[in-house]
């Protein structure tokens, strides 16, 4: 299963963290530091795989892609195929690219909530659920539409909603 | 809302981004958390929109690494919101913030259930996603039937059903009972008929999990899997949205093949034929293309096919094809393919008959050992390790040794261990084995455990031909500058035992050997000194005719160590000194070691155990079995995972409760008409001279020699301890082996006398000395106490406080009483230090009989220039002190100072501020420098972590100042958390040279009295000592208690755990006195 999806900037700052097995906050940060440490030292043109036994347990690995100022990292155990995981990162990147039109780090920083929505359409409980970026986007758009149609509250000025609340 | 922007959230994020430093960020976060907290408190005025916005902010703050300990109920309550946007946020944030056992989840279980069984598809999806992400026993019990129903329902849309499949998988993992095995085999078969590839992918994931636990039940599903694979491989009826770079859903193909690997075999001939056809097509039809993504996808399928072929143990022809493919892969430029090629080749080693084909690629694999990518190097190392046998061991081990020269820290340990194992397992001849281990010690001595060199000694002892060779090699390595301590140990042993075989060679006369060994004695640890002393005794014995000059030199050494602080060393020195007077009888007593009984290598056993453990831990049974058996070339006979058992018998000899030993001792001693060894002679832990007859019945297998030494005070690990006893015991005093020993030297009827003589002599002597020592000690204590009671002259300063201050700065007052003031000024450069003591006479009368004596701990070399006998009135005398730091230790040097004023004798024992941190030099590291180091020092004993309680509460900046004054450079910005503190310094000592030390302190803002400290350095004892040292400074500072020179609070730290590496405290005069002070 996929243990975690992480987007970490090349400065070591977490931009998106999603763990499919609960990790307490300190452990999450330890993982971010470990992963960043493991990746930042790697030269260009090497493999996309890194052993992660010491942080995620026996037999786990990281697969990552380095895109501009971001590392996109999946941690997974021995029940997954390494290259299939790499493909999945590619699907994730494609989806982001389509969603934000040439995605950059700022898009990801300011839309971290949207990223969670996208990720939930792609991976569920550590298993891949959808592998086509257009399909993922379609689901996300559907959600956006439902939101719009039901989100009248946000259009009501604050003062009024406050009065209704009373 | 999740998708359209929320202004407040964006503003907050950009505020965070604008923060210049971590401190600002923390302030901003604290402000926001405060704001959210107040808003949540009077919930009435809160709209859903606001609530949602705050919950997102919480998640953002949480991601930044701040603990968000409130607001969970608000997040969870959003799940019950009627509108989609709020509900969605509630579900997403809840699944990120809460763990499966959180109480709040119980509150919403009904809402979640209603969403799952309700008619709203989008709500169903949200609920299934959260339950699938969190798991949880309670969810599992109450929701599984509903989720199952959705999965098999024909009215649900695929988007819901695939989520239901994965949700069920998660619930099944938590609680396997939710899937009823009998009913599910048929149901699963139906589900595998699914046409929608999205649903099928999810169902296949579920199936993999089910079948991995119980393949037999799902036989009926096997043909279906083959059919799915056929459909995809032939690209039949695959809609374009499930084609990825022209390849029909690689994920589903991979999963299907993974599922097939859980069936032991495929018996149905038609299914088998169909499957092999598909596999053949995949193996043959995959080309390397330009597009990287397409390549990745097609090779994902190809590697899975390879794994399946290997699993099914296909026809020879297909196997050959696989090996050929892998041979191609390990030579390609594309690093991912090469990485997987190496890994799969290691797995392939399982299959018989391919070993020879794989060996053809050895040169290529060795190239990968030099790849810039550590991931690839690791795989290459695994493969080389797996493919090694008698025919290629020499080449492979030599490559590993060569690689050891350049390998980074992270790999050195694994590398040296693997080289040692291979060398032992496949050594074509023993001299080669000796060569390899000596090289290993030379290149990576820190990673060569004692087991390894004990093994060399065993081999050399048991093989006469090997002895001159090994001795010569040892001699050569000892010539190199600064040999590793392990090298000193093994060389000392070999030269003592077999050095005389070299006597004819230039530079190998007994005297030269002795001088060479004796050069090392000032810098080695206690247990090495023990070996060196034994060596000297052996050299002395072998020097025939006797060389009076050499004898004189050696006797001087024995004399010197008779008063050494360590009892074990003392005893050896005393015994050897006495024995050396015995003349020819010495040759009998110190005769050559008898052969060791054959025994299994501790190293190999450990290696096997580690592999067995690995197999047990791994989640996927079948695959891990494959993996471990690949690595486990050793597996000639399986061992229980707890390897401790076979070793312990040898230990029993020394582990006999001291009481019993004494009794037995007593008995035997009396029988032999000898003086009874007094109990006070040695510490109870010290094993007493124990005549052979006792040993034999307890442990018949044990080497038949008296074990009268246990050099364990410095060696706590039992396995190391017992082995050491094994080796060193016989070395000590070679009482003639028991009659059972076939190699027993001719002794005849006078066995008991010979055996008894040394013991008698020794015990007599020990008796005297032990008593003397005891008296001396007691006397010293008594005198000091008495003196103090009578002593009217008291220091006018708080000595503990002064000492503490001097630890943090370099000049100040060390001691002051009405007559004298002692000031200190110090300069430190690397591992050298220069202290000047300023002795100032405050009176108009001279101070007489001034005496200053330095009691240095074992790790410091201190030289005090002469101190004048008297200090004239109102004069100040300067006494410079030179300090050299040999290694890391918290022990303190003590200045024993006394003078006479009139008739009063004043004596003070003062701790000198030549402490650990003085040999630190602050160094600021950039993140690029810091993190690789931090990472490289992965775990104990190089990196230690401890939660420290009872810390003196202080604000973080104050703690930073403290660190600065301890010479540790606090480097802001390395740690993202503002409550943490990271500091670096270089530690200098003669043994470690410059060694980087990294410290991380994690404080808890809500409880300043505790913190977590992590310390890393390249030297285990340094790490430990520095950790304890810092702890001492954090826990409390000396209280301002009026103190006398004796009755003074002991160390500043309430707890002083013993270092595992360094000799116990009592080994050290300084430490002992510091303890008394």
Coordinates of C-alpha atoms in Angstrom, one line a residue, chain B residues 266-470:
Chain B
X266 CA -1.2 -23.1 -11.7
X267 CA -2.3 -26.6 -12.4
X268 CA -5.1 -26.1 -14.9
X269 CA -3.2 -26.7 -18.1
X270 CA -5.3 -24.3 -20.2
X271 CA -5.0 -21.5 -17.8
X272 CA -1.3 -22.1 -17.5
X273 CA -0.8 -22.2 -21.3
X274 CA -2.8 -19.0 -21.7
X275 CA -0.9 -17.2 -19.0
X276 CA 2.5 -18.2 -20.3
X277 CA 1.5 -17.0 -23.7
X278 CA 0.7 -13.6 -22.2
X279 CA 3.9 -13.5 -20.2
X280 CA 5.9 -14.5 -23.3
X281 CA 4.3 -11.6 -25.2
X282 CA 5.1 -9.2 -22.4
X283 CA 8.7 -10.4 -22.1
X284 CA 9.3 -10.2 -25.8
X285 CA 7.2 -7.3 -26.8
X286 CA 8.6 -4.6 -24.5
X287 CA 10.9 -2.3 -26.2
X288 CA 12.8 0.6 -24.8
X289 CA 11.4 3.8 -26.3
X290 CA 12.3 7.4 -26.0
X291 CA 9.4 8.6 -23.9
X292 CA 10.4 8.1 -20.3
X293 CA 6.8 7.8 -19.0
X294 CA 5.9 5.2 -21.6
X295 CA 9.1 3.3 -20.7
X296 CA 8.3 3.4 -17.0
X297 CA 4.8 2.1 -17.6
X298 CA 5.8 -0.7 -20.0
X299 CA 8.6 -1.8 -17.7
X300 CA 6.4 -1.7 -14.7
X301 CA 4.4 -4.5 -16.4
X302 CA 7.6 -6.2 -17.6
X303 CA 9.2 -6.4 -14.2
X304 CA 6.0 -7.7 -12.7
X305 CA 5.9 -10.3 -15.4
X306 CA 9.4 -11.3 -14.6
X307 CA 8.5 -11.7 -11.0
X308 CA 5.6 -13.9 -12.0
X309 CA 7.7 -16.1 -14.3
X310 CA 10.2 -16.6 -11.5
X311 CA 7.4 -17.5 -9.1
X312 CA 5.9 -20.0 -11.4
X313 CA 9.3 -21.5 -12.1
X314 CA 8.7 -21.7 -15.7
X315 CA 10.4 -23.8 -18.3
X316 CA 14.1 -23.4 -18.6
X317 CA 13.8 -21.6 -21.9
X318 CA 11.7 -18.8 -20.4
X319 CA 14.0 -18.5 -17.4
X320 CA 17.0 -18.1 -19.7
X321 CA 15.1 -15.4 -21.4
X322 CA 14.5 -13.6 -18.1
X323 CA 18.1 -13.7 -17.1
X324 CA 19.1 -12.4 -20.5
X325 CA 16.6 -9.5 -20.1
X326 CA 17.9 -8.8 -16.6
X327 CA 21.5 -8.9 -17.9
X328 CA 20.4 -6.3 -20.5
X329 CA 18.7 -4.1 -17.8
X330 CA 21.6 -4.0 -15.4
X331 CA 23.7 -2.5 -18.2
X332 CA 21.4 0.2 -19.4
X333 CA 21.9 3.9 -18.7
X334 CA 18.4 4.5 -17.4
X335 CA 18.9 4.3 -13.6
X336 CA 15.5 3.1 -12.7
X337 CA 15.7 0.1 -15.0
X338 CA 19.2 -0.6 -13.8
X339 CA 18.0 -0.4 -10.2
X340 CA 15.2 -2.8 -10.7
X341 CA 17.3 -5.0 -12.9
X342 CA 19.8 -5.5 -10.0
X343 CA 17.0 -6.0 -7.5
X344 CA 15.2 -8.6 -9.6
X345 CA 18.5 -10.4 -10.4
X346 CA 19.0 -10.8 -6.6
X347 CA 15.5 -12.3 -6.4
X348 CA 16.3 -14.5 -9.4
X349 CA 19.2 -16.1 -7.4
X350 CA 16.5 -18.2 -5.8
X351 CA 16.0 -20.1 -9.0
X352 CA 18.5 -22.9 -9.3
X353 CA 20.6 -23.2 -12.4
X354 CA 20.8 -19.5 -13.1
X355 CA 23.6 -18.7 -10.7
X356 CA 26.2 -19.5 -13.4
X357 CA 24.5 -17.2 -15.9
X358 CA 24.3 -14.4 -13.4
X359 CA 28.0 -14.8 -12.7
X360 CA 28.7 -13.8 -16.2
X361 CA 27.5 -10.3 -15.3
X362 CA 29.7 -10.0 -12.4
X363 CA 31.9 -7.3 -13.9
X364 CA 28.8 -5.2 -14.8
X365 CA 27.4 -5.6 -11.3
X366 CA 30.7 -4.4 -9.8
X367 CA 30.5 -1.3 -12.0
X368 CA 27.2 -0.5 -10.3
X369 CA 28.9 -0.7 -7.0
X370 CA 30.6 2.6 -8.1
X371 CA 27.4 4.3 -9.3
X372 CA 26.8 7.8 -8.1
X373 CA 23.4 6.7 -6.8
X374 CA 23.4 5.1 -3.4
X375 CA 20.1 3.3 -4.1
X376 CA 21.8 1.5 -7.0
X377 CA 24.9 0.8 -5.0
X378 CA 22.9 -0.8 -2.2
X379 CA 21.1 -3.1 -4.7
X380 CA 24.5 -4.0 -6.3
X381 CA 25.9 -4.8 -2.9
X382 CA 22.9 -7.0 -2.1
X383 CA 23.3 -8.8 -5.4
X384 CA 27.0 -9.3 -5.0
X385 CA 26.4 -10.6 -1.5
X386 CA 23.8 -13.0 -2.8
X387 CA 25.7 -14.3 -5.8
X388 CA 29.0 -14.9 -3.9
X389 CA 30.3 -18.4 -3.6
X390 CA 33.6 -20.2 -3.3
X391 CA 34.5 -19.5 -6.9
X392 CA 34.1 -15.8 -6.9
X393 CA 34.5 -14.9 -3.2
X394 CA 38.0 -13.6 -3.7
X395 CA 37.1 -11.2 -6.4
X396 CA 33.9 -10.0 -4.8
X397 CA 35.4 -9.5 -1.3
X398 CA 38.3 -7.7 -2.8
X399 CA 35.9 -5.3 -4.6
X400 CA 34.1 -4.7 -1.4
X401 CA 37.3 -3.9 0.4
X402 CA 38.3 -1.5 -2.3
X403 CA 34.9 0.1 -2.2
X404 CA 35.3 0.5 1.5
X405 CA 37.9 3.1 0.9
X406 CA 35.5 5.5 -0.7
X407 CA 32.1 4.4 0.6
X408 CA 30.1 6.9 2.6
X409 CA 29.4 6.5 6.2
X410 CA 25.9 5.2 5.6
X411 CA 27.2 2.1 3.8
X412 CA 30.4 1.3 5.6
X413 CA 28.9 -0.7 8.4
X414 CA 26.8 -2.9 6.1
X415 CA 29.7 -3.2 3.7
X416 CA 32.2 -4.3 6.3
X417 CA 29.8 -6.8 7.8
X418 CA 29.0 -8.3 4.5
X419 CA 32.6 -8.6 3.6
X420 CA 33.4 -10.3 6.8
X421 CA 30.6 -12.8 6.4
X422 CA 31.5 -13.6 2.9
X423 CA 35.2 -13.9 3.7
X424 CA 34.4 -16.4 6.5
X425 CA 31.8 -18.4 4.5
X426 CA 33.7 -18.8 1.3
X427 CA 37.3 -18.3 2.1
X428 CA 39.3 -20.4 -0.4
X429 CA 42.2 -20.5 2.1
X430 CA 42.6 -19.3 5.6
X431 CA 45.5 -17.0 5.0
X432 CA 43.3 -15.1 2.7
X433 CA 40.7 -14.9 5.4
X434 CA 43.2 -13.5 7.8
X435 CA 44.2 -10.9 5.2
X436 CA 40.7 -9.8 4.6
X437 CA 39.8 -9.3 8.2
X438 CA 43.0 -7.5 9.0
X439 CA 42.3 -5.2 6.0
X440 CA 38.8 -4.7 7.3
X441 CA 40.1 -3.7 10.7
X442 CA 42.6 -1.4 9.1
X443 CA 40.0 0.3 6.9
X444 CA 36.9 0.3 9.0
X445 CA 38.0 -0.8 12.5
X446 CA 35.0 0.8 14.1
X447 CA 32.7 -1.6 12.3
X448 CA 34.5 -4.8 13.0
X449 CA 32.9 -6.3 16.0
X450 CA 34.8 -8.3 18.5
X451 CA 33.3 -11.5 17.3
X452 CA 35.1 -11.1 14.0
X453 CA 38.6 -10.8 15.5
X454 CA 37.9 -13.6 18.0
X455 CA 37.1 -15.8 15.0
X456 CA 40.5 -14.9 13.4
X457 CA 42.2 -15.9 16.6
X458 CA 40.3 -19.2 16.7
X459 CA 41.3 -20.0 13.2
X460 CA 44.9 -19.1 13.7
X461 CA 45.2 -21.1 16.9
X462 CA 43.7 -24.1 15.3
X463 CA 45.9 -24.0 12.2
X464 CA 49.7 -24.3 12.8
X465 CA 50.6 -23.3 9.3
X466 CA 48.7 -20.1 9.6
X467 CA 50.5 -18.9 12.7
X468 CA 53.7 -17.4 11.4
X469 CA 51.8 -15.8 8.6
X470 CA 49.3 -14.2 10.8

